Each structure stands twice: as C-alpha cells, then as structure tokens.
mmCIF file of C-alpha atoms and ligand atoms in Angstrom:
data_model
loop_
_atom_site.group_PDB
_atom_site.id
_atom_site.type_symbol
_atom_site.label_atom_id
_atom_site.label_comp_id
_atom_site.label_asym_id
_atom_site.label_seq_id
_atom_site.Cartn_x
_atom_site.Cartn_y
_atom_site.Cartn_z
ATOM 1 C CA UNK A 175 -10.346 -26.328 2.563
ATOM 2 C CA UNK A 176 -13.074 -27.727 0.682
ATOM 3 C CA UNK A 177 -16.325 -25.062 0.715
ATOM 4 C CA UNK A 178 -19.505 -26.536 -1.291
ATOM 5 C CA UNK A 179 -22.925 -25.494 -1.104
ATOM 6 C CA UNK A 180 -26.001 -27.925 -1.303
ATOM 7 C CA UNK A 181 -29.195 -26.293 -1.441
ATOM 8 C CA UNK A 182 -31.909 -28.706 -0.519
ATOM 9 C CA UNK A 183 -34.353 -29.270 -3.447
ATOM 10 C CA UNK A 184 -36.857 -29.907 -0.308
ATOM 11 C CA UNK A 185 -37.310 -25.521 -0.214
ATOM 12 C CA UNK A 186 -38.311 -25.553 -4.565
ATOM 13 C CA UNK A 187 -41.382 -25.250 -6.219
ATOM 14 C CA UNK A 188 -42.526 -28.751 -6.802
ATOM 15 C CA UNK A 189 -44.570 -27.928 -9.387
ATOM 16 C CA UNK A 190 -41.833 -27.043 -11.451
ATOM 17 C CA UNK A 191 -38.169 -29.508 -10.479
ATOM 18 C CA UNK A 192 -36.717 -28.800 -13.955
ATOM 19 C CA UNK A 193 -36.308 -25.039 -13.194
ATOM 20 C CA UNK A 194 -34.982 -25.554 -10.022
ATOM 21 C CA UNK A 195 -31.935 -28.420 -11.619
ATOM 22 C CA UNK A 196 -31.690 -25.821 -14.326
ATOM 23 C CA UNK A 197 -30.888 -23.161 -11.572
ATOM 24 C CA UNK A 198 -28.856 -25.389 -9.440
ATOM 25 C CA UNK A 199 -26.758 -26.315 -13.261
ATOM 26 C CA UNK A 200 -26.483 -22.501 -13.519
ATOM 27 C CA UNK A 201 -25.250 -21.977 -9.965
ATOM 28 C CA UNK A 202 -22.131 -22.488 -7.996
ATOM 29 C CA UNK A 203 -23.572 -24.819 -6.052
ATOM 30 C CA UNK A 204 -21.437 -27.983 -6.468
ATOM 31 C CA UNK A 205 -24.053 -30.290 -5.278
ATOM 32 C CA UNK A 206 -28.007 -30.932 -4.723
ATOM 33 C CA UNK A 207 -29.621 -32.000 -1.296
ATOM 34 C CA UNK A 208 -32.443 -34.475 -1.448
ATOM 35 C CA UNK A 209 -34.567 -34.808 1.515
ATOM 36 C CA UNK A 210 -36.261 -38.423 1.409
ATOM 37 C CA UNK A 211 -38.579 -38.286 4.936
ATOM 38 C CA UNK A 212 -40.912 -41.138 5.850
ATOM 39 C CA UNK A 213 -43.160 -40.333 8.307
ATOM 40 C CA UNK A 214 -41.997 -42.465 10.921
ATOM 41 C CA UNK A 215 -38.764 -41.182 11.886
ATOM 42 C CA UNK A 216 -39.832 -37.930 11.363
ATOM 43 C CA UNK A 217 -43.106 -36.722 11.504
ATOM 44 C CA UNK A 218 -43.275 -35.382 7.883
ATOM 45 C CA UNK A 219 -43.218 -37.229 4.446
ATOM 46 C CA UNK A 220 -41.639 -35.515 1.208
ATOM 47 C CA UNK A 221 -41.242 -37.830 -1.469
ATOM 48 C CA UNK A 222 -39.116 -40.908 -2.904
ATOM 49 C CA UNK A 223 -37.750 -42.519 -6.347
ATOM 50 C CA UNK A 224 -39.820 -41.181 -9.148
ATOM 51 C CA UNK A 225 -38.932 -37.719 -7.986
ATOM 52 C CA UNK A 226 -34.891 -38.580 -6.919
ATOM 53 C CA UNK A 227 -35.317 -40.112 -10.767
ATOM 54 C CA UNK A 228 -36.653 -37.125 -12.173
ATOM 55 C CA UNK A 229 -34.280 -34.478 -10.369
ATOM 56 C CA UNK A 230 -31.422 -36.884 -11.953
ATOM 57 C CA UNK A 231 -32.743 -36.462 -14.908
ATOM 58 C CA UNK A 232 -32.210 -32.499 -15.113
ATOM 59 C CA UNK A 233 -29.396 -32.379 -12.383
ATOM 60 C CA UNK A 234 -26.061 -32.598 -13.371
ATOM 61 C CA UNK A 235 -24.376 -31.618 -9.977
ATOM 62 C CA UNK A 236 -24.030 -34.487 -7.849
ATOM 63 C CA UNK A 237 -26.884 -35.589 -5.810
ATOM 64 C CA UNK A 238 -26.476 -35.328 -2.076
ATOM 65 C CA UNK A 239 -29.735 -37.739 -0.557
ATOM 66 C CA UNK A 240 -30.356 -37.210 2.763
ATOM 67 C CA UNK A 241 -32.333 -40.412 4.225
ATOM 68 C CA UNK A 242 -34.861 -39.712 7.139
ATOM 69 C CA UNK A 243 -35.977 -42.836 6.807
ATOM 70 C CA UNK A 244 -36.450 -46.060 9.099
ATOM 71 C CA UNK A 245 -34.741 -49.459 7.598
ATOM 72 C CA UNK A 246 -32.144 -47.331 5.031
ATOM 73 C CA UNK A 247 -30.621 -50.346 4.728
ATOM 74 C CA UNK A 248 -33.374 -52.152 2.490
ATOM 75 C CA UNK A 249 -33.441 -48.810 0.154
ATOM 76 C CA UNK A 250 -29.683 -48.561 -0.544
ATOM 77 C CA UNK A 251 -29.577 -49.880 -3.974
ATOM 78 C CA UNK A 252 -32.521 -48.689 -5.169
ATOM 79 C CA UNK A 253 -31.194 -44.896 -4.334
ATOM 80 C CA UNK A 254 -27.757 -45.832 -6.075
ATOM 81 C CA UNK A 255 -29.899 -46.861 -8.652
ATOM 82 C CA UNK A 256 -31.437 -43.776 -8.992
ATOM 83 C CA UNK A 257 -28.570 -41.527 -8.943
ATOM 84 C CA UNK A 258 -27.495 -40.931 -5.279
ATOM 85 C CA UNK A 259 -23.769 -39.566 -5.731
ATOM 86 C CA UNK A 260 -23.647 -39.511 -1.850
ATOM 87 C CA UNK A 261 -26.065 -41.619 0.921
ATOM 88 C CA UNK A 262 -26.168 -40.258 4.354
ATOM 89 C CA UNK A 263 -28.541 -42.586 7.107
ATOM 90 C CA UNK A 264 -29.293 -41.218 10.210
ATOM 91 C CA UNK A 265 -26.944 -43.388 12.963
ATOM 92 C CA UNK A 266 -30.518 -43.241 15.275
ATOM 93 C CA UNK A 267 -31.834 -45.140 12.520
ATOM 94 C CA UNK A 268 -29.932 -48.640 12.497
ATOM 95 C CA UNK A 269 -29.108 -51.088 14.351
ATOM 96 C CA UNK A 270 -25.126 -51.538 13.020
ATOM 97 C CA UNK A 271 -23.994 -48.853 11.354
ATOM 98 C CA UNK A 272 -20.731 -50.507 10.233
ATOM 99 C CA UNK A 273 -22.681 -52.366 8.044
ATOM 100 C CA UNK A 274 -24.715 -49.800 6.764
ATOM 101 C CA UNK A 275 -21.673 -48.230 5.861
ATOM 102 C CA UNK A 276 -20.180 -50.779 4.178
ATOM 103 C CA UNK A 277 -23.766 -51.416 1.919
ATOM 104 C CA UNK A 278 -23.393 -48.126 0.465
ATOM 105 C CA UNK A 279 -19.657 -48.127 -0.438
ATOM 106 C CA UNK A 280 -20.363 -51.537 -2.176
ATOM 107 C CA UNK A 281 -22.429 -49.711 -4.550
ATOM 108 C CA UNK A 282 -19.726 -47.396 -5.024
ATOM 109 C CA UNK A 283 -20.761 -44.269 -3.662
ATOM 110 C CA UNK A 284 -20.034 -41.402 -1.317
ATOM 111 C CA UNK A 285 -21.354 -42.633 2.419
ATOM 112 C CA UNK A 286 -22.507 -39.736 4.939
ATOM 113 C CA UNK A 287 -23.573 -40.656 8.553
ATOM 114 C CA UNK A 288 -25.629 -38.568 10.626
ATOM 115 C CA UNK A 289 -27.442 -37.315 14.070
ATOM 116 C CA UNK A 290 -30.249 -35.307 15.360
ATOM 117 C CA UNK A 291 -28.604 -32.733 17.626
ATOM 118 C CA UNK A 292 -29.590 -34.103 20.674
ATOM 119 C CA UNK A 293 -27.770 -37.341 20.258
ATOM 120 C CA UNK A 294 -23.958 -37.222 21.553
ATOM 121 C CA UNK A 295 -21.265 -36.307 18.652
ATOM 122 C CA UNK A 296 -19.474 -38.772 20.595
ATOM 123 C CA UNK A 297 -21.606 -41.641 19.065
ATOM 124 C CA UNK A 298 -19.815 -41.135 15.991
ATOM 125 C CA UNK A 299 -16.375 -41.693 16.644
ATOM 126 C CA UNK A 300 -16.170 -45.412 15.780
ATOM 127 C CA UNK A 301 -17.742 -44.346 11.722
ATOM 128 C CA UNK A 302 -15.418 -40.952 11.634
ATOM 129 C CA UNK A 303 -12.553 -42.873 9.483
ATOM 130 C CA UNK A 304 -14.938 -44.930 7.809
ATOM 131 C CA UNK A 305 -17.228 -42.445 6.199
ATOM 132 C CA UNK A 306 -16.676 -39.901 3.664
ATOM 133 C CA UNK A 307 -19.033 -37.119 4.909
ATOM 134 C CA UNK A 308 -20.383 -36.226 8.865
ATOM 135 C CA UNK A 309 -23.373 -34.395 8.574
ATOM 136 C CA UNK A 310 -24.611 -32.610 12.104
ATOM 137 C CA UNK A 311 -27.951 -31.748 12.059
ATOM 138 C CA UNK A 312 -28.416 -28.164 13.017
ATOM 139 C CA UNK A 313 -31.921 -28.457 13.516
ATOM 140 C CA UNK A 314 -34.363 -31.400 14.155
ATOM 141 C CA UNK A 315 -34.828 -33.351 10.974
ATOM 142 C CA UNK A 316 -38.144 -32.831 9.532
ATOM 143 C CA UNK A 317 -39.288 -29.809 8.270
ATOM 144 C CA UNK A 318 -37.625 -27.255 6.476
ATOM 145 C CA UNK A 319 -37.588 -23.397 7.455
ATOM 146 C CA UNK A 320 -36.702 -24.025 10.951
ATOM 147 C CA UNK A 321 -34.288 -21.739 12.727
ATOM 148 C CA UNK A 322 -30.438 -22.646 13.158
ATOM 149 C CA UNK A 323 -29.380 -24.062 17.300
ATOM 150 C CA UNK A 324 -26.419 -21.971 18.172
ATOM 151 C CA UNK A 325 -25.055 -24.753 20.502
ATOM 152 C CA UNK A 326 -24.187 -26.293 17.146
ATOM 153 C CA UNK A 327 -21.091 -24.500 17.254
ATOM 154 C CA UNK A 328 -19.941 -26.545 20.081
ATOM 155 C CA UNK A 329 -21.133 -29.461 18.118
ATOM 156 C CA UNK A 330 -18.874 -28.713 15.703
ATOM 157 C CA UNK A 331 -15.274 -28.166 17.550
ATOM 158 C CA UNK A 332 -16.328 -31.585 18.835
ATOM 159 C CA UNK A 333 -16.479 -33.215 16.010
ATOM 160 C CA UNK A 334 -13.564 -31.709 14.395
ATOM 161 C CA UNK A 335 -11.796 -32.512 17.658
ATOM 162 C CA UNK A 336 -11.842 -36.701 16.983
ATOM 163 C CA UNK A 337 -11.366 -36.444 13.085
ATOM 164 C CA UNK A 338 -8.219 -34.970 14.071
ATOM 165 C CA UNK A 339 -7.735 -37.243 16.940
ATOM 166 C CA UNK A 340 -8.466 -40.039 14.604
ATOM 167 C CA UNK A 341 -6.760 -38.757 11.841
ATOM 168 C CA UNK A 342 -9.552 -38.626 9.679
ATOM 169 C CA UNK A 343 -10.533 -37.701 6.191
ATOM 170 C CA UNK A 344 -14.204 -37.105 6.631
ATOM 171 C CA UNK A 345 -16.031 -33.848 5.510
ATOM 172 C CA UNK A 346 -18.315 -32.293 7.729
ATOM 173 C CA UNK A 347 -21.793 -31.138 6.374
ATOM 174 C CA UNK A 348 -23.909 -29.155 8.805
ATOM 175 C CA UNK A 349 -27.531 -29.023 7.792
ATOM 176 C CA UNK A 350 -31.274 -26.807 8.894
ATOM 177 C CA UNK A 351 -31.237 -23.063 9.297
ATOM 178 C CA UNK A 352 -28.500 -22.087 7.321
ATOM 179 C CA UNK A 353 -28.551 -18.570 5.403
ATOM 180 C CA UNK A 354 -26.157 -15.720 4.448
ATOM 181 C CA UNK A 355 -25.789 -14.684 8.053
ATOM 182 C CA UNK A 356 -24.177 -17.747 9.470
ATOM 183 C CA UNK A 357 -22.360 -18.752 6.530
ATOM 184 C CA UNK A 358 -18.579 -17.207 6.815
ATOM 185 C CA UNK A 359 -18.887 -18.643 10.642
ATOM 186 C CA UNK A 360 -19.823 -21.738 9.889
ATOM 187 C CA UNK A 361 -16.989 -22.046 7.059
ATOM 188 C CA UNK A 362 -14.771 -20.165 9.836
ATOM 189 C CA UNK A 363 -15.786 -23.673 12.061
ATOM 190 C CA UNK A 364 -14.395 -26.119 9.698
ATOM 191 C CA UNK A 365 -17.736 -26.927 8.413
ATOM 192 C CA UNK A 366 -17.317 -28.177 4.514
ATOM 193 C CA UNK A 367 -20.897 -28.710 3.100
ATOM 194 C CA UNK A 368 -23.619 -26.012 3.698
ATOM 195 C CA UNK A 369 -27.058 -26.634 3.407
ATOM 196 C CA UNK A 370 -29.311 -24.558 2.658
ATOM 197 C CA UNK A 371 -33.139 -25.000 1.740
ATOM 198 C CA UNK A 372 -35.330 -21.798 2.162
ATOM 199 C CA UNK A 373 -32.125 -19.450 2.342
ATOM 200 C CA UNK A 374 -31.615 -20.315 -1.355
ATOM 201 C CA UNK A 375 -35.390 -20.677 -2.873
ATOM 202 C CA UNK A 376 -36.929 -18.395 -0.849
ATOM 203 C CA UNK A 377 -33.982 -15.525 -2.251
ATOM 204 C CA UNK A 378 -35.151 -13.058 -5.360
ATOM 205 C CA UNK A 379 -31.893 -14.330 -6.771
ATOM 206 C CA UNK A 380 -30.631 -18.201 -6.073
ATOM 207 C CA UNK A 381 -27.958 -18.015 -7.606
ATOM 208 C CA UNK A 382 -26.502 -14.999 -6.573
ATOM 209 C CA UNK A 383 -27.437 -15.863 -3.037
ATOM 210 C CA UNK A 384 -25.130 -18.963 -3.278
ATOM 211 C CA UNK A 385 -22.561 -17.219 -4.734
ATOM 212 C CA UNK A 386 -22.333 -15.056 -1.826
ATOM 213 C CA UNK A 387 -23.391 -17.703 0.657
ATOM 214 C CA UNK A 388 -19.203 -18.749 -0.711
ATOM 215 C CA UNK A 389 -17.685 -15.644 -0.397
ATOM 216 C CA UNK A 390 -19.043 -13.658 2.457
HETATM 217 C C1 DX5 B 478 -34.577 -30.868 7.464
HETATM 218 C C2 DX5 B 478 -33.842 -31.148 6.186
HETATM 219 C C3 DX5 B 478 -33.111 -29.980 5.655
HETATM 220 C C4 DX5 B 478 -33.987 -28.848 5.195
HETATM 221 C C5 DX5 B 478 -33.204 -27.565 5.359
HETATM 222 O O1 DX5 B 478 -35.045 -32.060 7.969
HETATM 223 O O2 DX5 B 478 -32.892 -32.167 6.406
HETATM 224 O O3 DX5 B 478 -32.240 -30.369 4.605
HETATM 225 O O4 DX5 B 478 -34.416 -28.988 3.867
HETATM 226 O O5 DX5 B 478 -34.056 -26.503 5.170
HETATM 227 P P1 DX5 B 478 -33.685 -25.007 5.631
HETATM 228 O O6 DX5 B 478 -32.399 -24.660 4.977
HETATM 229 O O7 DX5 B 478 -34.861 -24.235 5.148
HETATM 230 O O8 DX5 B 478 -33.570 -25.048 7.139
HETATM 231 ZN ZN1 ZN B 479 -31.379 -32.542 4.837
#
C-alpha cells in the first residue's frame, strides 16, 4: 500500500522557505503540501504564486497544492505553471466538478478532489474513478493547528467502501490534525497521504518526526 507523508509548508517559518524545501529534500517525506486560502471560502488568506514559485524553486519533492479557493477553475494553469505536481479543488467550490477535473488533467497533472467534513462522502462517488487522489478533510479548512475529528474514521471506511464498489484507483489523503499519535491508525484505515503541518514544524527534529510518522 502506498504510505507518503506531505507536511504542509503552511506550519514553516516564512521567513525562511529555503530551509524548510531543504528539510523536506532531506526528509522522507515524498511530497510537499501547499495551502493556497483566499479569504472567501475560508476565512483566512496564506499566500499564492510568487511563493508556490519560490517553494518550486528549492523543492524537489513533488508539490501537493491544496486550493481553498473560490473559482479554481480560472487559476488552473497558472498553478501548473508554477509547479503544481498534484491540484486538489474543494467539490463545495464549483459548480461541475467533471469539468474541473478534466481542466487539470489537460495540463497533465495529478487531480485531487475534496470536502469539508461536514459535506456527505457520498457527494463524491460520481469523481472517485475519475480522480487520482480523495482528500477528506479532517478538520475545517482554514487554519492550521486545529485538532483531528475522530468521526473521520467513519469518514474513511466510507470512502474506501465506493472506491472498492467502484473499482477505483484513487488514493486517499486525509488532511488537519494529524501527528505521531494517529498516524499507524490512520495508515491502519487505508488512508495513503498524511498531512501534517504543525506535527512536523513544530517537532525539535522534522525529519526524524516523519520518519517515524512512517513507521510507527
Ligand atoms: C487546513 C490546511 C491544512 C493544515 C494542516 O486548512 O488544509 O493542510 O496546514 O495543519 P495541521 O497539520 O497543523 O493541522
Ligand atoms: Zn491542506
């Protein structure tokens, strides 16, 4: 089963993004979270291309973008352009996700879908074999630091439930509260992609801290 860690560059010091790709380059971490938040869906702004650009620059793990943004669909080149490796819109955010789908794999990329975790995992069944990644938020988008909603569990068996109803090749990303406690159960779910913001650069040691965050 695939296991990858994403630490979400949202959780860094700001004031110095080179160390962090440098860690992230140094880590086991197989890929980098990018938090792009505008304010309007959520209530909390973080930043957009010149930063994405920047991280790219320094990053050489694939860049996982994570768009809490409303109208994705008029920013989807522009973040292929500046390095997204995988795109993942929130579903509340559109008004035909089919199509938003299909804009990102033209620009031939990895597409993710996502919800807030009060919005039914059923609403995802018609994307589940057209997506490469489900991500289920395991907080409310918005703010890092928050603390992890233990009905996400159910969330999960769910969701696994009508990939393999629907025979299905998506990975599922769970994202928001994520640290070396609920790791190994989370993997133990089916859950492929962790994410993990203040868990990893809050630790003394990053990248020891995703190392075990792999093999607890
Ligand atoms: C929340 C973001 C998360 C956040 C996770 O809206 O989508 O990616 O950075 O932060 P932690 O791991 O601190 O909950
Ligand atoms: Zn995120």
């Amino acid at each position: 089963m695939t296991k990858i860690i994403s630490p979400s560059i949202l959780a860094a010091d700001f004031g110095n993004l080179q160390a962090a790709c440098e860690m992230i380059n140094a880590s086991e971490a197989e890929w980098l979270h990018i938090d792009v938040m505008d304010g309007t869906f959520v209530p909390n702004i973080s930043f957009g291309f010149p930063v994405l650009e920047a991280v790219k620059k320094h990053c050489k793990k694939p860049l996982d973008v994570h768009l809490m943004i409303v109208h994705p669909e008029k920013y989807i080149a522009r973040f292929a352009k500046a390095g997204a490796s995988v795109l993942t819109f929130h579903y509340e955010t559109v008004e035909n996700p089919l199509e938003v789908i299909e804009l990102i794999k033209s620009e031939g990329i990895k597409v993710g879908i996502t919800i807030n975790p009060d919005i039914p995992v059923s609403v995802l069944e018609p994307y589940i074999d057209k997506v490469d990644l489900v991500l289920l938020m395991t907080v409310f988008a918005g703010y890092g630091g928050q603390q992890f909603i233990e009905e996400s569990y159910d969330r999960i068996a769910e969701l696994k439930e009508i990939i393999k109803r629907k025979n299905a090749q998506c990975l599922i990303e769970v994202d928001g509260g994520i640290n070396a406690q609920n790791t190994s159960k989370l993997f133990e779910s089916g859950v492929n992609v962790l994410v993990a913001g203040s868990a990893v650069f809050n630790a003394p040691n990053p990248i020891e801290t995703i190392h075990d965050m792999l093999n607890t």
